[in-house]
Amino acid sequence: MKVKLCLLAVTAFLFSCQQSERSESQAIRVISEQLKYAVELAEPLRDSVLTSPRTFENEQLKLVSSRDWTSGFFPGNLWMLGELTVDTTWQNIAIDYTLPLAKEQWNAKTHDMGFKMMCSFGHAYTKTRNPEFRQILIQSAKTLATRFNPSVGCIRSWDHNKDKWDFPVIIDNMMNLELLTWAAKEAGNDSLRNIAITHALTTMKNHFREDNSSYHVVDYNPETGEVQHKQTHQGYADESAWARGQAWGLYGYTMMYRETGMKEFLNQAEKIATYILAQPGIRDGKIPCWDFNVANLADEPYDASAGAIMTSAFYELSQYSGKGNEYRKVADKLLESLASPDFLAGVGENGGFLLKHSTGHKPGGSEIDVPLVYADYYFLESIIRKQKFNNSNSK
Ligand code: GLY
């Protein structure tokens, strides 16, 4: 009963046009209670290898090592909760979950450096201005840049499945570019910025279809830069639109416009938005299923992570676009759905994660209709972005 009342309060806060300070603090209290529970569950499972909760599957809380692409999200959630609550206790816990990722600054075997380091050390540096954190981020960007191939004009995504792909680049990789543009500004390093811009332009040329949906994987010839295959890995079919991939693209091009001011990136983000908003129900706040082209959408699992990434991206895009009002309304409706009891877990449920019903890798048979830590990350980011809008509009 208490949990139900709390959830109603969360919903009231997130959706009411005239949010009161009381309902806002109730909402943050619920989120705070759930993350407290998450830390309680995670602590006994943490060791020198396993650092961060990723999902709760088959009633088991799954922690990952710093190497995993999702390792930065849980620390990021703690940093964002610290921002929402202005409670320094959260900052201490966040530091404890951030530091084990420091060694990743040297890991050149992954393109996921941006996810890992910006979501953890990025927040840590913004909050503390600790110069060691700044140095870790700059080194991380330099390490990521070693994966750039000038013949292709992209950063290589995966090293696995060498029998299948020569130089795979996935749409998700757009998300790692912010680390490069950030470090370029901090360190006065134009080459990092140029790599990010070149990667985004090459992806714009080769990843998108006529209808502005995107492929998941484009495989290049590493010597000539020629496109060899366009495929999927986590989507339903090579020619389908994997929902999270569309969300990464929307977020990635919006962020690249913010970082560079290049109009072509804003245009690309708007084109992706047009595609997404043409999908059934999204404009009215329906959380997408894991792929937009599966046969019976009604029978397929949701992907709340795709919904949360889109929400956060629409909030940001609404600031830059002539269609800002439209995007803002969509973001509000999506956030309303995410914060409804259909998706938001009660305190003490869901392995400590905030959102239910995400899908990680349906064709691989893993993480289907489960909580995923990155869904929570972009949900929290959406709440913060919405709050900032409301605050700036009320001035
Ligand atoms: N970047 C991996 C995923 O979205 O599943």
Short mmCIF file of N, CA and C in Angstrom, two decimals, residues 63-149:
data_model
loop_
_atom_site.label_atom_id
_atom_site.label_comp_id
_atom_site.label_asym_id
_atom_site.label_seq_id
_atom_site.Cartn_x
_atom_site.Cartn_y
_atom_site.Cartn_z
N LEU A 63 26.06 -8.95 -11.42
CA LEU A 63 27.06 -7.88 -11.40
C LEU A 63 28.07 -8.12 -12.50
N VAL A 64 28.67 -7.04 -13.00
CA VAL A 64 29.66 -7.17 -14.07
C VAL A 64 31.00 -6.58 -13.64
N SER A 65 32.04 -6.94 -14.38
CA SER A 65 33.36 -6.38 -14.12
C SER A 65 33.47 -5.03 -14.83
N SER A 66 34.53 -4.30 -14.52
CA SER A 66 34.71 -2.96 -15.12
C SER A 66 34.79 -3.03 -16.64
N ARG A 67 35.22 -4.17 -17.17
CA ARG A 67 35.39 -4.36 -18.61
C ARG A 67 34.06 -4.31 -19.38
N ASP A 68 32.98 -4.69 -18.70
CA ASP A 68 31.68 -4.79 -19.35
C ASP A 68 31.19 -3.41 -19.81
N TRP A 69 30.48 -3.38 -20.96
CA TRP A 69 30.08 -2.07 -21.50
C TRP A 69 29.12 -1.33 -20.57
N THR A 70 28.48 -2.06 -19.65
CA THR A 70 27.48 -1.42 -18.78
C THR A 70 28.04 -0.99 -17.42
N SER A 71 29.36 -1.15 -17.21
CA SER A 71 29.89 -0.95 -15.85
C SER A 71 29.76 0.48 -15.34
N GLY A 72 29.64 1.46 -16.23
CA GLY A 72 29.59 2.86 -15.79
C GLY A 72 28.21 3.34 -15.38
N PHE A 73 27.17 2.58 -15.73
CA PHE A 73 25.82 3.12 -15.52
C PHE A 73 25.41 3.16 -14.05
N PHE A 74 25.77 2.12 -13.29
CA PHE A 74 25.34 2.14 -11.88
C PHE A 74 26.02 3.28 -11.12
N PRO A 75 27.34 3.45 -11.27
CA PRO A 75 27.94 4.65 -10.66
C PRO A 75 27.26 5.93 -11.14
N GLY A 76 26.94 5.98 -12.43
CA GLY A 76 26.27 7.17 -12.96
C GLY A 76 24.93 7.40 -12.28
N ASN A 77 24.19 6.32 -12.04
CA ASN A 77 22.90 6.47 -11.36
C ASN A 77 23.09 7.04 -9.96
N LEU A 78 24.15 6.60 -9.30
CA LEU A 78 24.41 7.11 -7.94
C LEU A 78 24.79 8.59 -7.98
N TRP A 79 25.61 8.97 -8.97
CA TRP A 79 25.97 10.40 -9.10
C TRP A 79 24.73 11.24 -9.37
N MET A 80 23.85 10.72 -10.24
CA MET A 80 22.64 11.51 -10.57
C MET A 80 21.70 11.59 -9.37
N LEU A 81 21.65 10.51 -8.60
CA LEU A 81 20.82 10.57 -7.39
C LEU A 81 21.38 11.60 -6.43
N GLY A 82 22.71 11.67 -6.34
CA GLY A 82 23.35 12.70 -5.51
C GLY A 82 22.93 14.09 -5.95
N GLU A 83 22.84 14.27 -7.27
CA GLU A 83 22.43 15.57 -7.81
C GLU A 83 20.96 15.86 -7.45
N LEU A 84 20.13 14.83 -7.55
CA LEU A 84 18.69 15.02 -7.28
C LEU A 84 18.41 15.25 -5.80
N THR A 85 19.20 14.60 -4.93
CA THR A 85 18.90 14.68 -3.49
C THR A 85 19.74 15.73 -2.77
N VAL A 86 20.83 16.15 -3.43
CA VAL A 86 21.81 17.05 -2.80
C VAL A 86 22.25 16.46 -1.45
N ASP A 87 22.43 15.14 -1.43
CA ASP A 87 22.83 14.44 -0.21
C ASP A 87 24.24 13.90 -0.45
N THR A 88 25.20 14.37 0.34
CA THR A 88 26.61 14.01 0.08
C THR A 88 26.91 12.54 0.36
N THR A 89 26.03 11.86 1.10
CA THR A 89 26.25 10.42 1.31
C THR A 89 26.30 9.70 -0.03
N TRP A 90 25.42 10.13 -0.95
CA TRP A 90 25.38 9.46 -2.26
C TRP A 90 26.68 9.67 -3.02
N GLN A 91 27.29 10.83 -2.82
CA GLN A 91 28.55 11.10 -3.52
C GLN A 91 29.63 10.12 -3.06
N ASN A 92 29.66 9.82 -1.76
CA ASN A 92 30.67 8.87 -1.26
C ASN A 92 30.45 7.48 -1.83
N ILE A 93 29.18 7.07 -1.90
CA ILE A 93 28.87 5.74 -2.46
C ILE A 93 29.22 5.74 -3.95
N ALA A 94 28.90 6.84 -4.62
CA ALA A 94 29.17 6.92 -6.06
C ALA A 94 30.67 6.81 -6.34
N ILE A 95 31.48 7.44 -5.52
CA ILE A 95 32.94 7.36 -5.72
C ILE A 95 33.40 5.92 -5.56
N ASP A 96 32.84 5.24 -4.57
CA ASP A 96 33.22 3.86 -4.30
C ASP A 96 32.91 2.94 -5.51
N TYR A 97 31.83 3.25 -6.22
CA TYR A 97 31.47 2.43 -7.40
C TYR A 97 32.16 2.93 -8.67
N THR A 98 32.72 4.13 -8.62
CA THR A 98 33.39 4.70 -9.81
C THR A 98 34.85 4.25 -9.90
N LEU A 99 35.54 4.30 -8.76
CA LEU A 99 37.00 4.07 -8.78
C LEU A 99 37.44 2.74 -9.41
N PRO A 100 36.70 1.63 -9.20
CA PRO A 100 37.17 0.38 -9.81
C PRO A 100 37.24 0.41 -11.34
N LEU A 101 36.65 1.44 -11.95
CA LEU A 101 36.67 1.51 -13.42
C LEU A 101 37.93 2.21 -13.96
N ALA A 102 38.75 2.74 -13.06
CA ALA A 102 39.89 3.56 -13.50
C ALA A 102 40.78 2.82 -14.49
N LYS A 103 40.97 1.52 -14.26
CA LYS A 103 41.91 0.79 -15.14
C LYS A 103 41.41 0.69 -16.58
N GLU A 104 40.13 0.93 -16.79
CA GLU A 104 39.58 0.85 -18.15
C GLU A 104 40.16 1.92 -19.08
N GLN A 105 40.76 2.97 -18.49
CA GLN A 105 41.35 4.02 -19.33
C GLN A 105 42.40 3.47 -20.29
N TRP A 106 42.95 2.31 -19.96
CA TRP A 106 44.00 1.71 -20.79
C TRP A 106 43.48 0.59 -21.69
N ASN A 107 42.19 0.29 -21.59
CA ASN A 107 41.64 -0.87 -22.31
C ASN A 107 41.26 -0.48 -23.74
N ALA A 108 42.13 -0.85 -24.68
CA ALA A 108 41.91 -0.48 -26.09
C ALA A 108 41.10 -1.53 -26.84
N LYS A 109 40.62 -2.53 -26.10
CA LYS A 109 39.92 -3.63 -26.79
C LYS A 109 38.43 -3.35 -26.96
N THR A 110 37.99 -2.15 -26.64
CA THR A 110 36.56 -1.87 -26.68
C THR A 110 36.27 -0.48 -27.22
N HIS A 111 35.13 -0.36 -27.89
CA HIS A 111 34.67 0.98 -28.32
C HIS A 111 33.76 1.59 -27.25
N ASP A 112 33.43 0.81 -26.23
CA ASP A 112 32.44 1.25 -25.24
C ASP A 112 33.03 2.16 -24.18
N MET A 113 34.19 2.71 -24.45
CA MET A 113 34.88 3.57 -23.49
C MET A 113 34.00 4.75 -23.05
N GLY A 114 33.28 5.33 -23.97
CA GLY A 114 32.45 6.50 -23.64
C GLY A 114 31.36 6.12 -22.65
N PHE A 115 30.67 5.02 -22.92
CA PHE A 115 29.63 4.56 -21.99
C PHE A 115 30.23 4.38 -20.60
N LYS A 116 31.35 3.68 -20.57
CA LYS A 116 31.91 3.31 -19.26
C LYS A 116 32.44 4.53 -18.50
N MET A 117 33.21 5.36 -19.21
CA MET A 117 33.94 6.41 -18.48
C MET A 117 33.15 7.70 -18.33
N MET A 118 32.39 8.10 -19.34
CA MET A 118 31.61 9.34 -19.19
C MET A 118 30.49 9.17 -18.16
N CYS A 119 29.89 7.97 -18.13
CA CYS A 119 28.77 7.76 -17.19
C CYS A 119 29.27 7.64 -15.75
N SER A 120 30.54 7.31 -15.55
CA SER A 120 31.08 7.18 -14.19
C SER A 120 32.00 8.38 -13.89
N PHE A 121 33.20 8.38 -14.47
CA PHE A 121 34.15 9.46 -14.19
C PHE A 121 33.68 10.81 -14.75
N GLY A 122 32.89 10.79 -15.80
CA GLY A 122 32.37 12.06 -16.33
C GLY A 122 31.56 12.78 -15.27
N HIS A 123 30.62 12.05 -14.65
CA HIS A 123 29.84 12.66 -13.56
C HIS A 123 30.75 13.00 -12.38
N ALA A 124 31.68 12.09 -12.09
CA ALA A 124 32.55 12.30 -10.93
C ALA A 124 33.35 13.60 -11.09
N TYR A 125 33.85 13.83 -12.32
CA TYR A 125 34.65 15.04 -12.53
C TYR A 125 33.78 16.30 -12.49
N THR A 126 32.61 16.21 -13.11
CA THR A 126 31.70 17.37 -13.08
C THR A 126 31.40 17.77 -11.65
N LYS A 127 31.20 16.76 -10.80
CA LYS A 127 30.80 17.03 -9.43
C LYS A 127 31.97 17.49 -8.56
N THR A 128 33.15 16.85 -8.72
CA THR A 128 34.24 17.08 -7.76
C THR A 128 35.37 17.95 -8.29
N ARG A 129 35.50 18.02 -9.62
CA ARG A 129 36.63 18.72 -10.25
C ARG A 129 37.98 18.15 -9.81
N ASN A 130 37.99 16.91 -9.44
CA ASN A 130 39.23 16.24 -9.06
C ASN A 130 40.11 16.07 -10.32
N PRO A 131 41.33 16.65 -10.34
CA PRO A 131 42.15 16.59 -11.56
C PRO A 131 42.55 15.17 -11.97
N GLU A 132 42.58 14.26 -11.01
CA GLU A 132 42.89 12.86 -11.37
C GLU A 132 41.79 12.27 -12.24
N PHE A 133 40.55 12.63 -11.94
CA PHE A 133 39.42 12.13 -12.75
C PHE A 133 39.50 12.70 -14.17
N ARG A 134 39.89 13.96 -14.25
CA ARG A 134 40.02 14.61 -15.56
C ARG A 134 41.07 13.88 -16.40
N GLN A 135 42.20 13.55 -15.74
CA GLN A 135 43.29 12.87 -16.43
C GLN A 135 42.85 11.48 -16.92
N ILE A 136 42.09 10.79 -16.09
CA ILE A 136 41.58 9.45 -16.46
C ILE A 136 40.70 9.56 -17.71
N LEU A 137 39.87 10.60 -17.74
CA LEU A 137 38.96 10.78 -18.89
C LEU A 137 39.75 11.11 -20.15
N ILE A 138 40.76 11.95 -20.01
CA ILE A 138 41.54 12.32 -21.20
C ILE A 138 42.29 11.09 -21.74
N GLN A 139 42.87 10.31 -20.83
CA GLN A 139 43.56 9.09 -21.27
C GLN A 139 42.57 8.12 -21.93
N SER A 140 41.38 8.01 -21.36
CA SER A 140 40.35 7.12 -21.94
C SER A 140 40.05 7.52 -23.38
N ALA A 141 39.94 8.82 -23.61
CA ALA A 141 39.65 9.30 -24.97
C ALA A 141 40.80 8.95 -25.91
N LYS A 142 42.03 9.12 -25.43
CA LYS A 142 43.19 8.81 -26.29
C LYS A 142 43.20 7.32 -26.62
N THR A 143 42.88 6.50 -25.63
CA THR A 143 42.86 5.05 -25.86
C THR A 143 41.76 4.71 -26.87
N LEU A 144 40.59 5.31 -26.72
CA LEU A 144 39.49 5.04 -27.67
C LEU A 144 39.90 5.43 -29.09
N ALA A 145 40.62 6.54 -29.21
CA ALA A 145 41.01 7.05 -30.53
C ALA A 145 41.92 6.07 -31.27
N THR A 146 42.61 5.17 -30.55
CA THR A 146 43.48 4.20 -31.22
C THR A 146 42.67 3.22 -32.06
N ARG A 147 41.37 3.17 -31.86
CA ARG A 147 40.52 2.25 -32.64
C ARG A 147 40.01 2.90 -33.94
N PHE A 148 40.41 4.15 -34.17
CA PHE A 148 39.96 4.85 -35.38
C PHE A 148 40.80 4.41 -36.58
N ASN A 149 40.09 4.13 -37.69
CA ASN A 149 40.78 3.76 -38.93
C ASN A 149 40.49 4.84 -39.98
#
